[in-house]
């Protein structure tokens, strides 16, 4: 690999930029966050879009901005309320960081997302990519973004082989991204590069025949577009079995706790049914766990099992209905009616368990 990566020869850059920007103007998807220059909303969309598909984000984004239309409203909200509006979108640390960062922004004199990259990077949950995206789109700062989509486009344009996230290669791609940036329209440029990667230069079977910059693409010329970039080494999937108890008292109230399964990162800070990681004899393990929280001699009624995936963890959920005369007293626990569970910030795994319990009743 050459020391500096020249993706497009200098004399051809103006034409390359014109073609990509014209394509973006013609072909861009009509997304809510493209109708605004409000840095708060652009920042929110960028956070929501991390590791999450556009189609999944749209309804969450709409509900979120309806409930928290400004950064001040977000900063003034309770974390539980914020998590409730995030519930089901996953990766909850994003919501917690967003909330913390909103408080920091609201405390600033202008209560605006910072205009300098250094200040933006000091906010919780804002890294180089998010900082550059918000500053370029909202404020027109000449900062190029590099994410998975842009890296793939660049790797193919320059026929760069190998895993793009390899640190040295990533730095070269970042330099290449910077050299291509249309400094007169950095926000549109960044979005155009990402849009090309998301809709045309896709990971599998890129649609080169529709590509506005096909003529400059070395991978296309070499007939290796579909082989680039190199496959990312995937984290090994970890399989976990989680036995969960839906306790139910005569008033049909249930018990929700936090951090009960010994692995707080699974559903961190979200309300969940008492649960425990289990081996072969899940019922026995759960019975012991229930004894430890003040539910002796529990009679377990098995509910429909479900699967749930969190990043590289594949969780097999084994829920049980446990009828009790009285719910145990646990400091900080909640005892909502089972049917009203959706009003609390709960993960989609907890929703699946609740649905199985309601179905059985
Ligand atoms: Fe991607 Fe094909 Fe366009 Fe090259 S020609 S940038 S591989 S879509």
mmCIF file of C-alpha atoms and ligand atoms in Angstrom:
data_model
loop_
_atom_site.group_PDB
_atom_site.id
_atom_site.type_symbol
_atom_site.label_atom_id
_atom_site.label_comp_id
_atom_site.label_asym_id
_atom_site.label_seq_id
_atom_site.Cartn_x
_atom_site.Cartn_y
_atom_site.Cartn_z
ATOM 1 C CA UNK A 1 0.000 0.000 0.000
ATOM 2 C CA UNK A 2 1.432 3.440 -0.903
ATOM 3 C CA UNK A 3 2.339 5.836 1.926
ATOM 4 C CA UNK A 4 -0.330 8.338 0.924
ATOM 5 C CA UNK A 5 -3.436 7.095 -0.734
ATOM 6 C CA UNK A 6 -4.387 9.068 -3.835
ATOM 7 C CA UNK A 7 -7.906 7.973 -4.624
ATOM 8 C CA UNK A 8 -8.640 10.569 -7.302
ATOM 9 C CA UNK A 9 -5.915 12.436 -9.261
ATOM 10 C CA UNK A 10 -5.828 16.119 -8.311
ATOM 11 C CA UNK A 11 -6.843 17.541 -11.759
ATOM 12 C CA UNK A 12 -9.959 15.373 -11.796
ATOM 13 C CA UNK A 13 -11.145 16.261 -8.307
ATOM 14 C CA UNK A 14 -13.488 19.132 -9.289
ATOM 15 C CA UNK A 15 -15.337 16.941 -11.777
ATOM 16 C CA UNK A 16 -15.478 14.037 -9.343
ATOM 17 C CA UNK A 17 -16.984 16.272 -6.674
ATOM 18 C CA UNK A 18 -19.509 17.835 -9.065
ATOM 19 C CA UNK A 19 -20.736 14.445 -10.197
ATOM 20 C CA UNK A 20 -21.159 13.025 -6.710
ATOM 21 C CA UNK A 21 -22.884 16.156 -5.364
ATOM 22 C CA UNK A 22 -25.245 16.302 -8.356
ATOM 23 C CA UNK A 23 -26.099 12.631 -7.835
ATOM 24 C CA UNK A 24 -26.764 13.281 -4.133
ATOM 25 C CA UNK A 25 -29.086 16.186 -4.923
ATOM 26 C CA UNK A 26 -31.002 13.953 -7.354
ATOM 27 C CA UNK A 27 -31.048 10.702 -5.438
ATOM 28 C CA UNK A 28 -30.865 11.351 -1.711
ATOM 29 C CA UNK A 29 -33.417 9.712 0.507
ATOM 30 C CA UNK A 30 -35.906 12.076 2.057
ATOM 31 C CA UNK A 31 -35.075 11.646 5.739
ATOM 32 C CA UNK A 32 -36.418 13.778 8.613
ATOM 33 C CA UNK A 33 -32.981 14.850 9.805
ATOM 34 C CA UNK A 34 -32.146 16.121 6.339
ATOM 35 C CA UNK A 35 -34.886 18.735 6.645
ATOM 36 C CA UNK A 36 -33.109 20.612 9.419
ATOM 37 C CA UNK A 37 -29.860 22.404 10.236
ATOM 38 C CA UNK A 38 -30.597 22.218 13.959
ATOM 39 C CA UNK A 39 -27.379 20.783 15.426
ATOM 40 C CA UNK A 40 -29.311 19.064 18.229
ATOM 41 C CA UNK A 41 -31.477 17.104 15.801
ATOM 42 C CA UNK A 42 -28.558 16.258 13.527
ATOM 43 C CA UNK A 43 -26.555 15.080 16.520
ATOM 44 C CA UNK A 44 -29.502 13.006 17.749
ATOM 45 C CA UNK A 45 -29.910 11.358 14.337
ATOM 46 C CA UNK A 46 -26.201 10.537 14.159
ATOM 47 C CA UNK A 47 -26.294 8.905 17.591
ATOM 48 C CA UNK A 48 -29.429 6.927 16.774
ATOM 49 C CA UNK A 49 -27.980 5.777 13.443
ATOM 50 C CA UNK A 50 -24.901 4.228 15.069
ATOM 51 C CA UNK A 51 -25.138 0.477 14.427
ATOM 52 C CA UNK A 52 -28.821 0.868 13.612
ATOM 53 C CA UNK A 53 -30.671 0.777 10.293
ATOM 54 C CA UNK A 54 -32.310 3.939 8.955
ATOM 55 C CA UNK A 55 -35.752 2.298 8.789
ATOM 56 C CA UNK A 56 -35.535 1.345 12.471
ATOM 57 C CA UNK A 57 -34.393 4.826 13.492
ATOM 58 C CA UNK A 58 -37.115 6.888 11.759
ATOM 59 C CA UNK A 59 -40.034 6.194 14.176
ATOM 60 C CA UNK A 60 -37.783 6.530 17.210
ATOM 61 C CA UNK A 61 -36.368 9.809 15.941
ATOM 62 C CA UNK A 62 -39.859 11.218 15.385
ATOM 63 C CA UNK A 63 -41.101 10.221 18.828
ATOM 64 C CA UNK A 64 -37.934 11.496 20.461
ATOM 65 C CA UNK A 65 -37.995 14.964 18.898
ATOM 66 C CA UNK A 66 -41.732 15.250 19.597
ATOM 67 C CA UNK A 67 -41.059 14.579 23.291
ATOM 68 C CA UNK A 68 -37.699 16.401 23.534
ATOM 69 C CA UNK A 69 -37.804 19.092 20.815
ATOM 70 C CA UNK A 70 -34.759 20.989 22.109
ATOM 71 C CA UNK A 71 -31.525 20.150 23.834
ATOM 72 C CA UNK A 72 -32.777 22.033 26.906
ATOM 73 C CA UNK A 73 -35.886 19.861 27.097
ATOM 74 C CA UNK A 74 -33.717 16.773 26.854
ATOM 75 C CA UNK A 75 -31.348 18.072 29.520
ATOM 76 C CA UNK A 76 -34.260 18.778 31.854
ATOM 77 C CA UNK A 77 -35.827 15.336 31.461
ATOM 78 C CA UNK A 78 -35.365 12.445 33.861
ATOM 79 C CA UNK A 79 -33.032 9.705 32.628
ATOM 80 C CA UNK A 80 -35.824 7.145 33.020
ATOM 81 C CA UNK A 81 -38.021 9.146 30.649
ATOM 82 C CA UNK A 82 -35.207 9.381 28.113
ATOM 83 C CA UNK A 83 -34.533 5.635 28.341
ATOM 84 C CA UNK A 84 -38.235 4.957 27.944
ATOM 85 C CA UNK A 85 -38.155 6.781 24.601
ATOM 86 C CA UNK A 86 -35.078 4.806 23.597
ATOM 87 C CA UNK A 87 -36.412 1.430 24.724
ATOM 88 C CA UNK A 88 -36.221 -1.074 21.874
ATOM 89 C CA UNK A 89 -33.546 0.809 19.920
ATOM 90 C CA UNK A 90 -30.740 -0.953 21.812
ATOM 91 C CA UNK A 91 -27.236 0.158 22.810
ATOM 92 C CA UNK A 92 -28.603 2.115 25.747
ATOM 93 C CA UNK A 93 -25.280 3.704 26.621
ATOM 94 C CA UNK A 94 -26.014 5.961 23.637
ATOM 95 C CA UNK A 95 -29.097 7.361 25.377
ATOM 96 C CA UNK A 96 -27.305 7.814 28.681
ATOM 97 C CA UNK A 97 -24.413 9.635 27.018
ATOM 98 C CA UNK A 98 -26.815 11.750 24.979
ATOM 99 C CA UNK A 99 -28.584 12.802 28.156
ATOM 100 C CA UNK A 100 -25.332 13.607 29.968
ATOM 101 C CA UNK A 101 -24.050 15.540 26.964
ATOM 102 C CA UNK A 102 -27.349 17.461 26.707
ATOM 103 C CA UNK A 103 -26.925 18.596 30.310
ATOM 104 C CA UNK A 104 -23.413 19.807 29.519
ATOM 105 C CA UNK A 105 -24.627 21.659 26.432
ATOM 106 C CA UNK A 106 -27.570 23.219 28.289
ATOM 107 C CA UNK A 107 -25.101 24.550 30.862
ATOM 108 C CA UNK A 108 -23.169 26.412 28.145
ATOM 109 C CA UNK A 109 -23.892 30.114 27.676
ATOM 110 C CA UNK A 110 -25.374 29.598 24.187
ATOM 111 C CA UNK A 111 -26.912 26.178 24.989
ATOM 112 C CA UNK A 112 -25.834 25.046 21.515
ATOM 113 C CA UNK A 113 -23.866 22.052 20.326
ATOM 114 C CA UNK A 114 -20.199 23.247 20.315
ATOM 115 C CA UNK A 115 -18.772 24.655 17.118
ATOM 116 C CA UNK A 116 -15.228 23.468 17.680
ATOM 117 C CA UNK A 117 -14.285 19.839 17.184
ATOM 118 C CA UNK A 118 -12.218 19.810 20.372
ATOM 119 C CA UNK A 119 -15.225 20.955 22.440
ATOM 120 C CA UNK A 120 -17.522 18.491 20.666
ATOM 121 C CA UNK A 121 -15.120 15.614 21.370
ATOM 122 C CA UNK A 122 -15.220 16.489 25.069
ATOM 123 C CA UNK A 123 -18.922 15.566 25.195
ATOM 124 C CA UNK A 124 -19.852 12.045 26.343
ATOM 125 C CA UNK A 125 -20.545 9.727 23.420
ATOM 126 C CA UNK A 126 -19.173 12.083 20.762
ATOM 127 C CA UNK A 127 -16.234 10.662 18.836
ATOM 128 C CA UNK A 128 -14.379 11.827 15.754
ATOM 129 C CA UNK A 129 -17.059 10.593 13.366
ATOM 130 C CA UNK A 130 -20.045 12.115 15.201
ATOM 131 C CA UNK A 131 -18.216 15.383 15.872
ATOM 132 C CA UNK A 132 -17.226 15.803 12.223
ATOM 133 C CA UNK A 133 -20.701 14.836 10.989
ATOM 134 C CA UNK A 134 -22.561 17.321 13.221
ATOM 135 C CA UNK A 135 -20.132 20.182 12.679
ATOM 136 C CA UNK A 136 -20.012 19.760 8.908
ATOM 137 C CA UNK A 137 -23.768 19.299 8.419
ATOM 138 C CA UNK A 138 -25.044 21.834 10.961
ATOM 139 C CA UNK A 139 -22.311 24.475 10.803
ATOM 140 C CA UNK A 140 -20.565 23.868 7.460
ATOM 141 C CA UNK A 141 -17.216 23.129 9.107
ATOM 142 C CA UNK A 142 -14.781 21.562 6.592
ATOM 143 C CA UNK A 143 -14.385 18.230 8.364
ATOM 144 C CA UNK A 144 -14.518 14.950 6.461
ATOM 145 C CA UNK A 145 -16.250 11.973 8.045
ATOM 146 C CA UNK A 146 -15.046 8.423 7.904
ATOM 147 C CA UNK A 147 -17.416 5.639 8.831
ATOM 148 C CA UNK A 148 -17.868 2.115 7.511
ATOM 149 C CA UNK A 149 -19.770 3.270 4.427
ATOM 150 C CA UNK A 150 -17.259 5.954 3.476
ATOM 151 C CA UNK A 151 -14.323 3.626 4.133
ATOM 152 C CA UNK A 152 -15.804 1.019 1.799
ATOM 153 C CA UNK A 153 -16.326 3.578 -0.990
ATOM 154 C CA UNK A 154 -12.770 4.867 -0.603
ATOM 155 C CA UNK A 155 -11.264 1.382 -0.442
ATOM 156 C CA UNK A 156 -13.008 0.468 -3.684
ATOM 157 C CA UNK A 157 -12.221 3.727 -5.472
ATOM 158 C CA UNK A 158 -8.547 3.242 -4.612
ATOM 159 C CA UNK A 159 -8.557 -0.593 -4.810
ATOM 160 C CA UNK A 160 -7.248 -0.808 -1.269
ATOM 161 C CA UNK A 161 -7.167 -4.379 -0.046
ATOM 162 C CA UNK A 162 -7.439 -5.485 3.558
ATOM 163 C CA UNK A 163 -9.534 -4.757 6.603
ATOM 164 C CA UNK A 164 -10.280 -0.987 6.620
ATOM 165 C CA UNK A 165 -10.408 -0.757 10.432
ATOM 166 C CA UNK A 166 -6.798 -1.812 10.736
ATOM 167 C CA UNK A 167 -5.440 1.349 12.438
ATOM 168 C CA UNK A 168 -2.780 2.295 9.865
ATOM 169 C CA UNK A 169 -5.138 1.665 6.966
ATOM 170 C CA UNK A 170 -7.910 3.618 8.690
ATOM 171 C CA UNK A 171 -5.601 6.607 9.101
ATOM 172 C CA UNK A 172 -4.777 6.508 5.387
ATOM 173 C CA UNK A 173 -8.425 6.301 4.488
ATOM 174 C CA UNK A 174 -9.110 9.268 6.802
ATOM 175 C CA UNK A 175 -6.447 11.275 4.984
ATOM 176 C CA UNK A 176 -7.976 10.275 1.647
ATOM 177 C CA UNK A 177 -11.445 11.284 2.855
ATOM 178 C CA UNK A 178 -10.052 14.646 3.873
ATOM 179 C CA UNK A 179 -8.373 15.202 0.502
ATOM 180 C CA UNK A 180 -11.631 14.541 -1.382
ATOM 181 C CA UNK A 181 -13.813 16.777 0.818
ATOM 182 C CA UNK A 182 -15.684 19.472 -1.097
ATOM 183 C CA UNK A 183 -14.808 22.325 1.241
ATOM 184 C CA UNK A 184 -17.524 24.571 -0.114
ATOM 185 C CA UNK A 185 -20.249 22.086 0.833
ATOM 186 C CA UNK A 186 -18.830 19.765 3.505
ATOM 187 C CA UNK A 187 -22.184 18.730 4.958
ATOM 188 C CA UNK A 188 -23.640 17.686 1.626
ATOM 189 C CA UNK A 189 -20.351 16.089 0.658
ATOM 190 C CA UNK A 190 -20.167 13.924 3.748
ATOM 191 C CA UNK A 191 -23.767 12.885 3.354
ATOM 192 C CA UNK A 192 -23.212 12.132 -0.332
ATOM 193 C CA UNK A 193 -20.290 9.828 0.426
ATOM 194 C CA UNK A 194 -22.266 8.041 3.132
ATOM 195 C CA UNK A 195 -25.346 7.834 0.926
ATOM 196 C CA UNK A 196 -23.333 6.326 -1.911
ATOM 197 C CA UNK A 197 -22.001 3.663 0.470
ATOM 198 C CA UNK A 198 -25.428 2.980 1.953
ATOM 199 C CA UNK A 199 -27.441 2.768 -1.261
ATOM 200 C CA UNK A 200 -25.163 2.017 -4.250
ATOM 201 C CA UNK A 201 -21.699 0.962 -3.117
ATOM 202 C CA UNK A 202 -23.204 -1.565 -0.735
ATOM 203 C CA UNK A 203 -21.175 -4.224 1.118
ATOM 204 C CA UNK A 204 -22.445 -7.044 -1.088
ATOM 205 C CA UNK A 205 -23.134 -6.728 -4.801
ATOM 206 C CA UNK A 206 -22.388 -3.015 -5.336
ATOM 207 C CA UNK A 207 -24.532 -1.543 -8.110
ATOM 208 C CA UNK A 208 -21.652 -0.140 -10.137
ATOM 209 C CA UNK A 209 -23.847 0.418 -13.203
ATOM 210 C CA UNK A 210 -25.742 3.118 -11.245
ATOM 211 C CA UNK A 211 -22.682 4.657 -9.638
ATOM 212 C CA UNK A 212 -22.059 8.342 -10.432
ATOM 213 C CA UNK A 213 -18.299 7.954 -9.949
ATOM 214 C CA UNK A 214 -17.811 4.620 -11.655
ATOM 215 C CA UNK A 215 -15.303 5.985 -14.119
ATOM 216 C CA UNK A 216 -12.830 6.729 -11.310
ATOM 217 C CA UNK A 217 -13.195 3.394 -9.538
ATOM 218 C CA UNK A 218 -10.116 1.178 -9.633
ATOM 219 C CA UNK A 219 -11.828 -1.802 -8.027
ATOM 220 C CA UNK A 220 -14.494 -1.677 -10.735
ATOM 221 C CA UNK A 221 -11.840 -1.462 -13.456
ATOM 222 C CA UNK A 222 -10.017 -4.449 -11.950
ATOM 223 C CA UNK A 223 -13.257 -6.419 -11.580
ATOM 224 C CA UNK A 224 -12.777 -6.809 -7.817
ATOM 225 C CA UNK A 225 -15.399 -4.370 -6.476
ATOM 226 C CA UNK A 226 -17.388 -7.128 -4.747
ATOM 227 C CA UNK A 227 -14.240 -8.498 -3.061
ATOM 228 C CA UNK A 228 -13.288 -5.222 -1.373
ATOM 229 C CA UNK A 229 -12.783 -4.269 1.304
ATOM 230 C CA UNK A 230 -11.488 -7.279 3.193
ATOM 231 C CA UNK A 231 -13.809 -8.981 5.633
ATOM 232 C CA UNK A 232 -13.865 -7.663 9.148
ATOM 233 C CA UNK A 233 -12.915 -10.128 11.804
ATOM 234 C CA UNK A 234 -16.086 -10.724 13.718
ATOM 235 C CA UNK A 235 -16.254 -11.022 17.469
ATOM 236 C CA UNK A 236 -17.011 -14.578 18.513
ATOM 237 C CA UNK A 237 -20.669 -15.042 19.356
ATOM 238 C CA UNK A 238 -21.244 -15.681 23.036
ATOM 239 C CA UNK A 239 -24.327 -17.696 23.878
ATOM 240 C CA UNK A 240 -26.058 -17.026 27.166
ATOM 241 C CA UNK A 241 -29.109 -18.623 28.702
ATOM 242 C CA UNK A 242 -31.039 -16.291 30.946
ATOM 243 C CA UNK A 243 -33.810 -17.611 33.208
ATOM 244 C CA UNK A 244 -36.260 -14.860 34.123
ATOM 245 C CA UNK A 245 -39.149 -14.800 36.585
ATOM 246 C CA UNK A 246 -42.373 -12.935 35.918
ATOM 247 C CA UNK A 247 -43.653 -12.671 39.482
ATOM 248 C CA UNK A 248 -47.368 -12.017 39.617
ATOM 249 C CA UNK A 249 -49.378 -11.075 42.695
ATOM 250 C CA UNK A 250 -53.193 -11.336 42.987
ATOM 251 C CA UNK A 251 -53.534 -7.729 41.694
ATOM 252 C CA UNK A 252 -51.553 -8.792 38.623
ATOM 253 C CA UNK A 253 -48.660 -6.605 39.572
ATOM 254 C CA UNK A 254 -45.152 -7.779 38.759
ATOM 255 C CA UNK A 255 -41.655 -7.053 40.036
ATOM 256 C CA UNK A 256 -39.016 -5.204 38.014
ATOM 257 C CA UNK A 257 -35.450 -4.680 39.164
ATOM 258 C CA UNK A 258 -32.170 -3.381 37.776
ATOM 259 C CA UNK A 259 -28.873 -5.275 37.421
ATOM 260 C CA UNK A 260 -30.207 -8.551 38.738
ATOM 261 C CA UNK A 261 -28.521 -10.966 36.347
ATOM 262 C CA UNK A 262 -24.973 -10.174 37.362
ATOM 263 C CA UNK A 263 -24.183 -8.728 33.959
ATOM 264 C CA UNK A 264 -25.255 -5.112 34.057
ATOM 265 C CA UNK A 265 -24.072 -4.460 30.527
ATOM 266 C CA UNK A 266 -26.834 -6.622 29.082
ATOM 267 C CA UNK A 267 -29.724 -4.343 29.989
ATOM 268 C CA UNK A 268 -27.850 -1.740 31.900
ATOM 269 C CA UNK A 269 -30.043 0.772 33.785
ATOM 270 C CA UNK A 270 -33.213 -0.663 32.300
ATOM 271 C CA UNK A 271 -35.978 -2.253 34.316
ATOM 272 C CA UNK A 272 -36.101 -5.993 33.944
ATOM 273 C CA UNK A 273 -37.617 -9.097 35.481
ATOM 274 C CA UNK A 274 -35.497 -10.851 38.117
ATOM 275 C CA UNK A 275 -33.189 -12.998 36.022
ATOM 276 C CA UNK A 276 -30.092 -15.088 36.325
ATOM 277 C CA UNK A 277 -27.630 -16.654 33.905
ATOM 278 C CA UNK A 278 -28.396 -20.358 33.898
ATOM 279 C CA UNK A 279 -26.966 -23.638 32.669
ATOM 280 C CA UNK A 280 -28.808 -26.871 31.947
ATOM 281 C CA UNK A 281 -31.115 -26.757 34.950
ATOM 282 C CA UNK A 282 -32.472 -23.244 34.496
ATOM 283 C CA UNK A 283 -35.488 -23.869 36.732
ATOM 284 C CA UNK A 284 -33.339 -24.929 39.671
ATOM 285 C CA UNK A 285 -30.954 -21.968 39.218
ATOM 286 C CA UNK A 286 -33.854 -19.528 39.051
ATOM 287 C CA UNK A 287 -35.510 -21.069 42.132
ATOM 288 C CA UNK A 288 -32.292 -20.531 44.094
ATOM 289 C CA UNK A 289 -32.066 -16.987 42.807
ATOM 290 C CA UNK A 290 -35.666 -16.256 43.808
ATOM 291 C CA UNK A 291 -34.985 -17.600 47.297
ATOM 292 C CA UNK A 292 -32.126 -15.130 47.589
ATOM 293 C CA UNK A 293 -34.463 -12.194 46.870
ATOM 294 C CA UNK A 294 -37.208 -13.312 49.246
ATOM 295 C CA UNK A 295 -39.399 -15.641 47.182
ATOM 296 C CA UNK A 296 -39.159 -19.067 48.842
ATOM 297 C CA UNK A 297 -40.661 -22.278 47.405
ATOM 298 C CA UNK A 298 -41.523 -20.717 44.059
ATOM 299 C CA UNK A 299 -43.660 -22.753 41.720
ATOM 300 C CA UNK A 300 -42.384 -22.089 38.184
ATOM 301 C CA UNK A 301 -44.699 -22.222 35.167
ATOM 302 C CA UNK A 302 -42.591 -22.317 32.009
ATOM 303 C CA UNK A 303 -43.459 -19.688 29.384
ATOM 304 C CA UNK A 304 -42.516 -19.635 25.702
ATOM 305 C CA UNK A 305 -38.754 -19.321 25.248
ATOM 306 C CA UNK A 306 -37.418 -16.490 23.076
ATOM 307 C CA UNK A 307 -34.166 -15.414 21.496
ATOM 308 C CA UNK A 308 -32.586 -12.013 21.803
ATOM 309 C CA UNK A 309 -29.344 -10.708 20.338
ATOM 310 C CA UNK A 310 -27.234 -7.936 21.845
ATOM 311 C CA UNK A 311 -24.126 -7.163 19.765
ATOM 312 C CA UNK A 312 -22.151 -10.432 19.848
ATOM 313 C CA UNK A 313 -24.274 -12.032 22.567
ATOM 314 C CA UNK A 314 -27.026 -14.389 21.641
ATOM 315 C CA UNK A 315 -29.356 -14.702 24.591
ATOM 316 C CA UNK A 316 -31.760 -17.579 25.030
ATOM 317 C CA UNK A 317 -34.536 -16.317 27.275
ATOM 318 C CA UNK A 318 -36.273 -18.891 29.453
ATOM 319 C CA UNK A 319 -39.100 -17.071 31.203
ATOM 320 C CA UNK A 320 -41.222 -18.527 33.992
ATOM 321 C CA UNK A 321 -44.437 -17.283 35.511
ATOM 322 C CA UNK A 322 -44.333 -17.315 39.308
ATOM 323 C CA UNK A 323 -47.577 -16.566 41.149
ATOM 324 C CA UNK A 324 -47.012 -15.128 44.615
ATOM 325 C CA UNK A 325 -49.301 -13.953 47.405
ATOM 326 C CA UNK A 326 -47.090 -10.903 47.898
ATOM 327 C CA UNK A 327 -44.238 -9.420 45.890
ATOM 328 C CA UNK A 328 -40.962 -9.301 47.844
ATOM 329 C CA UNK A 329 -39.795 -5.979 49.241
ATOM 330 C CA UNK A 330 -36.614 -5.026 47.383
ATOM 331 C CA UNK A 331 -35.090 -1.575 47.737
ATOM 332 C CA UNK A 332 -35.491 0.418 44.528
ATOM 333 C CA UNK A 333 -37.632 -2.204 42.768
ATOM 334 C CA UNK A 334 -40.795 -1.325 40.850
ATOM 335 C CA UNK A 335 -44.120 -3.127 41.055
ATOM 336 C CA UNK A 336 -46.134 -2.066 38.026
ATOM 337 C CA UNK A 337 -49.210 -3.880 36.707
ATOM 338 C CA UNK A 338 -47.926 -6.384 34.148
ATOM 339 C CA UNK A 339 -50.035 -4.855 31.394
ATOM 340 C CA UNK A 340 -48.523 -1.395 31.997
ATOM 341 C CA UNK A 341 -44.919 -2.456 31.712
ATOM 342 C CA UNK A 342 -44.470 -0.493 28.486
ATOM 343 C CA UNK A 343 -44.599 2.787 30.437
ATOM 344 C CA UNK A 344 -41.193 2.090 31.942
ATOM 345 C CA UNK A 345 -37.807 2.004 30.179
ATOM 346 C CA UNK A 346 -37.524 -1.697 29.475
ATOM 347 C CA UNK A 347 -35.509 -3.503 26.828
ATOM 348 C CA UNK A 348 -37.124 -5.382 23.985
ATOM 349 C CA UNK A 349 -36.037 -8.626 25.728
ATOM 350 C CA UNK A 350 -38.159 -7.658 28.724
ATOM 351 C CA UNK A 351 -41.045 -6.831 26.396
ATOM 352 C CA UNK A 352 -40.752 -10.276 24.815
ATOM 353 C CA UNK A 353 -40.940 -11.922 28.230
ATOM 354 C CA UNK A 354 -43.927 -9.795 29.253
ATOM 355 C CA UNK A 355 -45.697 -10.682 26.007
ATOM 356 C CA UNK A 356 -45.117 -14.396 26.677
ATOM 357 C CA UNK A 357 -46.563 -14.008 30.194
ATOM 358 C CA UNK A 358 -49.627 -12.052 29.048
ATOM 359 C CA UNK A 359 -50.206 -14.612 26.318
ATOM 360 C CA UNK A 360 -50.218 -17.403 28.899
ATOM 361 C CA UNK A 361 -52.638 -15.670 31.278
HETATM 362 FE FE1 LIG B 1 -18.566 1.340 -5.476
HETATM 363 FE FE2 LIG B 1 -18.958 0.241 -7.869
HETATM 364 FE FE3 LIG B 1 -19.081 2.892 -7.567
HETATM 365 FE FE4 LIG B 1 -16.761 1.605 -7.403
HETATM 366 S S1 LIG B 1 -18.056 1.758 -9.204
HETATM 367 S S2 LIG B 1 -17.494 3.207 -6.032
HETATM 368 S S3 LIG B 1 -17.381 -0.295 -6.403
HETATM 369 S S4 LIG B 1 -20.468 1.364 -6.679
#
